[in-house]
Amino acid sequence: MNLHIYSNFHPNERPFVDKAMEWAANASQLHAVKLTDFLDPRQCFIVKTLANREKDVNLLFNGGYGGAERQRALIAPSYKALETEELNIKVLSITSNDPKVSALDHSDYMGAILNLGVKRDKVGDLFVSGQGCHCLI
């Protein structure tokens, strides 16, 4: 492993860098396919940077819609057509007829979802409206 690669990233990112390097190497050398959980924009950058260092790796990011902030990465051998792969992104709709729902914001919904025990990396973008929230999971 190239230890100098860590100099390009913040020290607290090292565990994620290690995982991303492994995903890219496995796609290149072992022909493995990896579908990640939802990644934040910085994690997407790290995955893209490290996947581009490997030869014969194909990479696709998708968050369920164009312009998504949090996205899943599909890392695969270069011969794999990624556009046909299932990304397993679903929409969770949270609605209510209670007029108090209109006062809830993004942090209220995110806090409620996380308090249910759902891990943050399993949750994509949230869309809040006066009637509730749509959450990509």
GROMACS .gro file of N, CA and C in nm:
model
  411
    1MET      N    1   0.085  -0.118   0.000
    1MET     CA    2   0.000   0.000   0.000
    1MET      C    3   0.090   0.124   0.000
    2ASN      N    4   0.049   0.225  -0.074
    2ASN     CA    5   0.124   0.351  -0.079
    2ASN      C    6   0.086   0.439   0.039
    3LEU      N    7   0.180   0.451   0.134
    3LEU     CA    8   0.151   0.531   0.252
    3LEU      C    9   0.142   0.679   0.220
    4HIS      N   10   0.210   0.722   0.111
    4HIS     CA   11   0.205   0.863   0.077
    4HIS      C   12   0.065   0.909   0.034
    5ILE      N   13  -0.022   0.817   0.000
    5ILE     CA   14  -0.158   0.854  -0.040
    5ILE      C   15  -0.230   0.925   0.075
    6TYR      N   16  -0.196   0.890   0.197
    6TYR     CA   17  -0.262   0.951   0.313
    6TYR      C   18  -0.232   1.099   0.325
    7SER      N   19  -0.121   1.143   0.268
    7SER     CA   20  -0.087   1.286   0.278
    7SER      C   21  -0.185   1.373   0.201
    8ASN      N   22  -0.265   1.314   0.114
    8ASN     CA   23  -0.364   1.388   0.036
    8ASN      C   24  -0.497   1.404   0.108
    9PHE      N   25  -0.509   1.343   0.225
    9PHE     CA   26  -0.636   1.342   0.297
    9PHE      C   27  -0.613   1.379   0.443
   10HIS      N   28  -0.719   1.424   0.507
   10HIS     CA   29  -0.713   1.458   0.649
   10HIS      C   30  -0.692   1.329   0.730
   11PRO      N   31  -0.615   1.335   0.838
   11PRO     CA   32  -0.590   1.214   0.917
   11PRO      C   33  -0.716   1.141   0.965
   12ASN      N   34  -0.823   1.215   0.996
   12ASN     CA   35  -0.944   1.147   1.043
   12ASN      C   36  -1.019   1.076   0.928
   13GLU      N   37  -0.977   1.097   0.804
   13GLU     CA   38  -1.038   1.029   0.690
   13GLU      C   39  -0.970   0.896   0.659
   14ARG      N   40  -0.862   0.865   0.729
   14ARG     CA   41  -0.784   0.746   0.697
   14ARG      C   42  -0.866   0.616   0.696
   15PRO      N   43  -0.954   0.591   0.794
   15PRO     CA   44  -1.033   0.466   0.786
   15PRO      C   45  -1.119   0.458   0.660
   16PHE      N   46  -1.178   0.570   0.621
   16PHE     CA   47  -1.259   0.568   0.499
   16PHE      C   48  -1.170   0.553   0.376
   17VAL      N   49  -1.055   0.619   0.374
   17VAL     CA   50  -0.960   0.605   0.263
   17VAL      C   51  -0.920   0.459   0.247
   18ASP      N   52  -0.894   0.392   0.358
   18ASP     CA   53  -0.857   0.249   0.353
   18ASP      C   54  -0.968   0.166   0.289
   19LYS      N   55  -1.093   0.191   0.328
   19LYS     CA   56  -1.206   0.117   0.270
   19LYS      C   57  -1.218   0.145   0.121
   20ALA      N   58  -1.209   0.273   0.084
   20ALA     CA   59  -1.224   0.310  -0.058
   20ALA      C   60  -1.112   0.251  -0.143
   21MET      N   61  -0.991   0.249  -0.089
   21MET     CA   62  -0.879   0.186  -0.163
   21MET      C   63  -0.905   0.038  -0.183
   22GLU      N   64  -0.958  -0.027  -0.081
   22GLU     CA   65  -0.988  -0.170  -0.091
   22GLU      C   66  -1.097  -0.196  -0.194
   23TRP      N   67  -1.203  -0.113  -0.194
   23TRP     CA   68  -1.310  -0.130  -0.292
   23TRP      C   69  -1.256  -0.119  -0.435
   24ALA      N   70  -1.175  -0.017  -0.460
   24ALA     CA   71  -1.120   0.004  -0.594
   24ALA      C   72  -1.026  -0.109  -0.633
   25ALA      N   73  -0.939  -0.151  -0.542
   25ALA     CA   74  -0.845  -0.260  -0.571
   25ALA      C   75  -0.921  -0.390  -0.598
   26ASN      N   76  -1.025  -0.417  -0.520
   26ASN     CA   77  -1.104  -0.538  -0.542
   26ASN      C   78  -1.174  -0.538  -0.677
   27ALA      N   79  -1.222  -0.423  -0.719
   27ALA     CA   80  -1.286  -0.413  -0.851
   27ALA      C   81  -1.184  -0.438  -0.961
   28SER      N   82  -1.066  -0.381  -0.947
   28SER     CA   83  -0.962  -0.393  -1.049
   28SER      C   84  -0.900  -0.532  -1.052
   29GLN      N   85  -0.866  -0.584  -0.938
   29GLN     CA   86  -0.788  -0.708  -0.931
   29GLN      C   87  -0.871  -0.834  -0.913
   30LEU      N   88  -0.982  -0.824  -0.840
   30LEU     CA   89  -1.063  -0.942  -0.809
   30LEU      C   90  -1.196  -0.944  -0.883
   31HIS      N   91  -1.221  -0.842  -0.963
   31HIS     CA   92  -1.345  -0.830  -1.041
   31HIS      C   93  -1.468  -0.823  -0.951
   32ALA      N   94  -1.451  -0.764  -0.835
   32ALA     CA   95  -1.560  -0.751  -0.738
   32ALA      C   96  -1.642  -0.626  -0.768
   33VAL      N   97  -1.770  -0.632  -0.736
   33VAL     CA   98  -1.861  -0.519  -0.749
   33VAL      C   99  -1.898  -0.474  -0.608
   34LYS      N  100  -1.890  -0.344  -0.584
   34LYS     CA  101  -1.924  -0.288  -0.452
   34LYS      C  102  -2.026  -0.178  -0.469
   35LEU      N  103  -2.139  -0.191  -0.401
   35LEU     CA  104  -2.239  -0.085  -0.392
   35LEU      C  105  -2.229  -0.029  -0.251
   36THR      N  106  -2.190   0.096  -0.240
   36THR     CA  107  -2.171   0.156  -0.108
   36THR      C  108  -2.304   0.201  -0.049
   37ASP      N  109  -2.297   0.237   0.077
   37ASP     CA  110  -2.408   0.308   0.139
   37ASP      C  111  -2.406   0.451   0.084
   38PHE      N  112  -2.493   0.537   0.133
   38PHE     CA  113  -2.493   0.676   0.090
   38PHE      C  114  -2.367   0.745   0.142
   39LEU      N  115  -2.303   0.819   0.054
   39LEU     CA  116  -2.180   0.891   0.085
   39LEU      C  117  -2.205   1.040   0.080
   40ASP      N  118  -2.137   1.115   0.165
   40ASP     CA  119  -2.145   1.260   0.157
   40ASP      C  120  -2.053   1.307   0.043
   41PRO      N  121  -2.061   1.434   0.005
   41PRO     CA  122  -1.980   1.481  -0.110
   41PRO      C  123  -1.829   1.458  -0.092
   42ARG      N  124  -1.777   1.473   0.026
   42ARG     CA  125  -1.634   1.451   0.048
   42ARG      C  126  -1.598   1.304   0.028
   43GLN      N  127  -1.681   1.215   0.079
   43GLN     CA  128  -1.657   1.073   0.060
   43GLN      C  129  -1.665   1.035  -0.088
   44CYS      N  130  -1.757   1.095  -0.162
   44CYS     CA  131  -1.765   1.072  -0.307
   44CYS      C  132  -1.636   1.114  -0.375
   45PHE      N  133  -1.583   1.228  -0.335
   45PHE     CA  134  -1.456   1.276  -0.390
   45PHE      C  135  -1.344   1.176  -0.361
   46ILE      N  136  -1.338   1.126  -0.240
   46ILE     CA  137  -1.233   1.030  -0.203
   46ILE      C  138  -1.246   0.903  -0.286
   47VAL      N  139  -1.367   0.850  -0.298
   47VAL     CA  140  -1.388   0.728  -0.378
   47VAL      C  141  -1.346   0.752  -0.522
   48LYS      N  142  -1.388   0.864  -0.580
   48LYS     CA  143  -1.354   0.894  -0.719
   48LYS      C  144  -1.203   0.906  -0.736
   49THR      N  145  -1.137   0.976  -0.645
   49THR     CA  146  -0.993   0.994  -0.652
   49THR      C  147  -0.920   0.860  -0.648
   50LEU      N  148  -0.960   0.773  -0.557
   50LEU     CA  149  -0.891   0.645  -0.540
   50LEU      C  150  -0.927   0.546  -0.651
   51ALA      N  151  -1.051   0.548  -0.697
   51ALA     CA  152  -1.089   0.460  -0.808
   51ALA      C  153  -1.016   0.497  -0.935
   52ASN      N  154  -0.991   0.626  -0.955
   52ASN     CA  155  -0.919   0.670  -1.074
   52ASN      C  156  -0.773   0.629  -1.073
   53ARG      N  157  -0.720   0.591  -0.958
   53ARG     CA  158  -0.582   0.546  -0.947
   53ARG      C  159  -0.566   0.400  -0.992
   54GLU      N  160  -0.675   0.328  -0.993
   54GLU     CA  161  -0.673   0.187  -1.033
   54GLU      C  162  -0.707   0.175  -1.181
   55LYS      N  163  -0.645   0.081  -1.247
   55LYS     CA  164  -0.680   0.060  -1.387
   55LYS      C  165  -0.801  -0.034  -1.396
   56ASP      N  166  -0.875  -0.018  -1.499
   56ASP     CA  167  -0.988  -0.106  -1.527
   56ASP      C  168  -1.098  -0.103  -1.420
   57VAL      N  169  -1.128   0.017  -1.370
   57VAL     CA  170  -1.236   0.031  -1.273
   57VAL      C  171  -1.343   0.124  -1.331
   58ASN      N  172  -1.466   0.082  -1.318
   58ASN     CA  173  -1.581   0.160  -1.362
   58ASN      C  174  -1.651   0.212  -1.237
   59LEU      N  175  -1.697   0.336  -1.241
   59LEU     CA  176  -1.754   0.400  -1.124
   59LEU      C  177  -1.880   0.475  -1.161
   60LEU      N  178  -1.983   0.460  -1.078
   60LEU     CA  179  -2.110   0.530  -1.100
   60LEU      C  180  -2.158   0.584  -0.965
   61PHE      N  181  -2.199   0.711  -0.964
   61PHE     CA  182  -2.259   0.771  -0.844
   61PHE      C  183  -2.405   0.799  -0.875
   62ASN      N  184  -2.492   0.771  -0.777
   62ASN     CA  185  -2.634   0.799  -0.795
   62ASN      C  186  -2.697   0.818  -0.657
   63GLY      N  187  -2.774   0.924  -0.644
   63GLY     CA  188  -2.843   0.950  -0.519
   63GLY      C  189  -2.993   0.941  -0.531
   64GLY      N  190  -3.041   0.887  -0.642
   64GLY     CA  191  -3.185   0.872  -0.661
   64GLY      C  192  -3.245   0.978  -0.752
   65TYR      N  193  -3.172   1.086  -0.776
   65TYR     CA  194  -3.217   1.192  -0.867
   65TYR      C  195  -3.095   1.274  -0.907
   66GLY      N  196  -3.104   1.346  -1.016
   66GLY     CA  197  -2.994   1.431  -1.060
   66GLY      C  198  -2.968   1.541  -0.960
   67GLY      N  199  -2.843   1.564  -0.926
   67GLY     CA  200  -2.807   1.669  -0.833
   67GLY      C  201  -2.813   1.631  -0.686
   68ALA      N  202  -2.827   1.503  -0.657
   68ALA     CA  203  -2.834   1.459  -0.517
   68ALA      C  204  -2.704   1.491  -0.446
   69GLU      N  205  -2.714   1.536  -0.321
   69GLU     CA  206  -2.595   1.564  -0.241
   69GLU      C  207  -2.534   1.435  -0.189
   70ARG      N  208  -2.614   1.349  -0.131
   70ARG     CA  209  -2.566   1.221  -0.081
   70ARG      C  210  -2.593   1.115  -0.187
   71GLN      N  211  -2.490   1.039  -0.220
   71GLN     CA  212  -2.502   0.943  -0.329
   71GLN      C  213  -2.441   0.809  -0.292
   72ARG      N  214  -2.489   0.706  -0.358
   72ARG     CA  215  -2.429   0.574  -0.347
   72ARG      C  216  -2.329   0.560  -0.461
   73ALA      N  217  -2.223   0.488  -0.435
   73ALA     CA  218  -2.123   0.462  -0.539
   73ALA      C  219  -2.131   0.315  -0.577
   74LEU      N  220  -2.122   0.290  -0.705
   74LEU     CA  221  -2.113   0.154  -0.757
   74LEU      C  222  -1.975   0.143  -0.820
   75ILE      N  223  -1.892   0.057  -0.763
   75ILE     CA  224  -1.753   0.041  -0.806
   75ILE      C  225  -1.740  -0.100  -0.862
   76ALA      N  226  -1.693  -0.111  -0.987
   76ALA     CA  227  -1.693  -0.240  -1.054
   76ALA      C  228  -1.580  -0.249  -1.155
   77PRO      N  229  -1.553  -0.370  -1.205
   77PRO     CA  230  -1.456  -0.384  -1.313
   77PRO      C  231  -1.503  -0.306  -1.436
   78SER      N  232  -1.410  -0.262  -1.518
   78SER     CA  233  -1.441  -0.174  -1.631
   78SER      C  234  -1.534  -0.237  -1.734
   79TYR      N  235  -1.538  -0.368  -1.742
   79TYR     CA  236  -1.623  -0.434  -1.841
   79TYR      C  237  -1.770  -0.441  -1.798
   80LYS      N  238  -1.800  -0.405  -1.676
   80LYS     CA  239  -1.936  -0.413  -1.624
   80LYS      C  240  -2.016  -0.289  -1.665
   81ALA      N  241  -2.132  -0.309  -1.723
   81ALA     CA  242  -2.221  -0.198  -1.761
   81ALA      C  243  -2.299  -0.155  -1.637
   82LEU      N  244  -2.264  -0.041  -1.581
   82LEU     CA  245  -2.322   0.000  -1.454
   82LEU      C  246  -2.462   0.059  -1.467
   83GLU      N  247  -2.497   0.109  -1.583
   83GLU     CA  248  -2.626   0.174  -1.602
   83GLU      C  249  -2.742   0.077  -1.582
   84THR      N  250  -2.716  -0.053  -1.594
   84THR     CA  251  -2.822  -0.152  -1.580
   84THR      C  252  -2.829  -0.211  -1.439
   85GLU      N  253  -2.740  -0.172  -1.353
   85GLU     CA  254  -2.735  -0.225  -1.217
   85GLU      C  255  -2.842  -0.161  -1.128
   86GLU      N  256  -2.900  -0.240  -1.040
   86GLU     CA  257  -2.998  -0.191  -0.943
   86GLU      C  258  -2.925  -0.124  -0.828
   87LEU      N  259  -2.962   0.000  -0.796
   87LEU     CA  260  -2.896   0.073  -0.688
   87LEU      C  261  -2.972   0.067  -0.556
   88ASN      N  262  -3.086   0.002  -0.557
   88ASN     CA  263  -3.164  -0.021  -0.435
   88ASN      C  264  -3.188   0.107  -0.356
   89ILE      N  265  -3.234   0.210  -0.423
   89ILE     CA  266  -3.271   0.334  -0.356
   89ILE      C  267  -3.424   0.342  -0.357
   90LYS      N  268  -3.479   0.358  -0.240
   90LYS     CA  269  -3.624   0.365  -0.223
   90LYS      C  270  -3.662   0.499  -0.159
   91VAL      N  271  -3.788   0.535  -0.170
   91VAL     CA  272  -3.839   0.658  -0.110
   91VAL      C  273  -3.927   0.622   0.009
   92LEU      N  274  -3.893   0.678   0.123
   92LEU     CA  275  -3.973   0.666   0.243
   92LEU      C  276  -4.056   0.794   0.253
   93SER      N  277  -4.186   0.780   0.253
   93SER     CA  278  -4.276   0.895   0.260
   93SER      C  279  -4.331   0.906   0.401
   94ILE      N  280  -4.310   1.021   0.461
   94ILE     CA  281  -4.359   1.049   0.596
   94ILE      C  282  -4.462   1.160   0.583
   95THR      N  283  -4.587   1.128   0.610
   95THR     CA  284  -4.693   1.228   0.593
   95THR      C  285  -4.787   1.227   0.714
   96SER      N  286  -4.861   1.335   0.726
   96SER     CA  287  -4.960   1.345   0.833
   96SER      C  288  -5.060   1.455   0.796
   97ASN      N  289  -5.180   1.439   0.847
   97ASN     CA  290  -5.282   1.543   0.830
   97ASN      C  291  -5.277   1.645   0.943
   98ASP      N  292  -5.192   1.620   1.041
   98ASP     CA  293  -5.179   1.709   1.156
   98ASP      C  294  -5.117   1.841   1.110
   99PRO      N  295  -5.180   1.955   1.138
   99PRO     CA  296  -5.125   2.083   1.093
   99PRO      C  297  -4.990   2.117   1.156
  100LYS      N  298  -4.954   2.054   1.267
  100LYS     CA  299  -4.824   2.079   1.330
  100LYS      C  300  -4.707   2.030   1.243
  101VAL      N  301  -4.735   1.940   1.149
  101VAL     CA  302  -4.631   1.885   1.062
  101VAL      C  303  -4.565   1.996   0.980
  102SER      N  304  -4.641   2.097   0.944
  102SER     CA  305  -4.586   2.204   0.861
  102SER      C  306  -4.475   2.281   0.932
  103ALA      N  307  -4.467   2.272   1.063
  103ALA     CA  308  -4.363   2.341   1.139
  103ALA      C  309  -4.233   2.261   1.148
  104LEU      N  310  -4.235   2.134   1.108
  104LEU     CA  311  -4.116   2.050   1.115
  104LEU      C  312  -4.019   2.084   1.003
  105ASP      N  313  -3.890   2.076   1.034
  105ASP     CA  314  -3.789   2.103   0.931
  105ASP      C  315  -3.699   1.981   0.911
  106HIS      N  316  -3.599   1.998   0.827
  106HIS     CA  317  -3.508   1.890   0.790
  106HIS      C  318  -3.447   1.824   0.913
  107SER      N  319  -3.400   1.902   1.008
  107SER     CA  320  -3.334   1.845   1.126
  107SER      C  321  -3.433   1.768   1.214
  108ASP      N  322  -3.558   1.810   1.216
  108ASP     CA  323  -3.659   1.735   1.292
  108ASP      C  324  -3.677   1.594   1.234
  109TYR      N  325  -3.690   1.588   1.102
  109TYR     CA  326  -3.708   1.458   1.037
  109TYR      C  327  -3.582   1.373   1.049
  110MET      N  328  -3.466   1.433   1.026
  110MET     CA  329  -3.341   1.357   1.035
  110MET      C  330  -3.322   1.304   1.176
  111GLY      N  331  -3.347   1.388   1.276
  111GLY     CA  332  -3.335   1.344   1.414
  111GLY      C  333  -3.430   1.229   1.446
  112ALA      N  334  -3.552   1.237   1.398
  112ALA     CA  335  -3.649   1.130   1.423
  112ALA      C  336  -3.606   1.000   1.357
  113ILE      N  337  -3.556   1.008   1.234
  113ILE     CA  338  -3.511   0.888   1.163
  113ILE      C  339  -3.392   0.825   1.234
  114LEU      N  340  -3.295   0.907   1.274
  114LEU     CA  341  -3.177   0.854   1.342
  114LEU      C  342  -3.212   0.799   1.480
  115ASN      N  343  -3.309   0.860   1.547
  115ASN     CA  344  -3.353   0.810   1.678
  115ASN      C  345  -3.424   0.675   1.669
  116LEU      N  346  -3.469   0.640   1.550
  116LEU     CA  347  -3.528   0.507   1.529
  116LEU      C  348  -3.420   0.399   1.523
  117GLY      N  349  -3.294   0.442   1.515
  117GLY     CA  350  -3.183   0.346   1.506
  117GLY      C  351  -3.129   0.330   1.365
  118VAL      N  352  -3.181   0.406   1.270
  118VAL     CA  353  -3.132   0.400   1.133
  118VAL      C  354  -2.996   0.471   1.128
  119LYS      N  355  -2.898   0.407   1.070
  119LYS     CA  356  -2.764   0.466   1.057
  119LYS      C  357  -2.766   0.575   0.951
  120ARG      N  358  -2.687   0.680   0.972
  120ARG     CA  359  -2.684   0.795   0.880
  120ARG      C  360  -2.646   0.754   0.739
  121ASP      N  361  -2.555   0.658   0.726
  121ASP     CA  362  -2.511   0.620   0.592
  121ASP      C  363  -2.615   0.540   0.513
  122LYS      N  364  -2.726   0.508   0.577
  122LYS     CA  365  -2.837   0.440   0.508
  122LYS      C  366  -2.939   0.539   0.455
  123VAL      N  367  -2.918   0.668   0.483
  123VAL     CA  368  -3.014   0.773   0.448
  123VAL      C  369  -2.952   0.868   0.346
  124GLY      N  370  -3.024   0.891   0.237
  124GLY     CA  371  -2.981   0.988   0.137
  124GLY      C  372  -3.040   1.125   0.166
  125ASP      N  373  -3.077   1.195   0.063
  125ASP     CA  374  -3.133   1.329   0.077
  125ASP      C  375  -3.277   1.323   0.129
  126LEU      N  376  -3.314   1.429   0.199
  126LEU     CA  377  -3.450   1.445   0.250
  126LEU      C  378  -3.515   1.565   0.181
  127PHE      N  379  -3.644   1.551   0.151
  127PHE     CA  380  -3.721   1.659   0.090
  127PHE      C  381  -3.839   1.689   0.181
  128VAL      N  382  -3.836   1.805   0.244
  128VAL     CA  383  -3.937   1.843   0.342
  128VAL      C  384  -4.038   1.936   0.277
  129SER      N  385  -4.165   1.910   0.304
  129SER     CA  386  -4.272   1.998   0.257
  129SER      C  387  -4.366   2.025   0.374
  130GLY      N  388  -4.465   2.105   0.353
  130GLY     CA  389  -4.562   2.135   0.457
  130GLY      C  390  -4.647   2.016   0.497
  131GLN      N  391  -4.649   1.913   0.412
  131GLN     CA  392  -4.730   1.794   0.439
  131GLN      C  393  -4.647   1.678   0.496
  132GLY      N  394  -4.514   1.691   0.500
  132GLY     CA  395  -4.432   1.581   0.549
  132GLY      C  396  -4.293   1.582   0.488
  133CYS      N  397  -4.243   1.462   0.462
  133CYS     CA  398  -4.105   1.450   0.415
  133CYS      C  399  -4.092   1.325   0.328
  134HIS      N  400  -4.013   1.337   0.223
  134HIS     CA  401  -3.971   1.220   0.144
  134HIS      C  402  -3.824   1.202   0.170
  135CYS      N  403  -3.789   1.080   0.205
  135CYS     CA  404  -3.652   1.045   0.241
  135CYS      C  405  -3.602   0.934   0.150
  136LEU      N  406  -3.485   0.952   0.089
  136LEU     CA  407  -3.427   0.848   0.008
  136LEU      C  408  -3.347   0.755   0.098
  137ILE      N  409  -3.379   0.627   0.089
  137ILE     CA  410  -3.312   0.528   0.174
  137ILE      C  411  -3.264   0.410   0.090
   0.00000   0.00000   0.00000
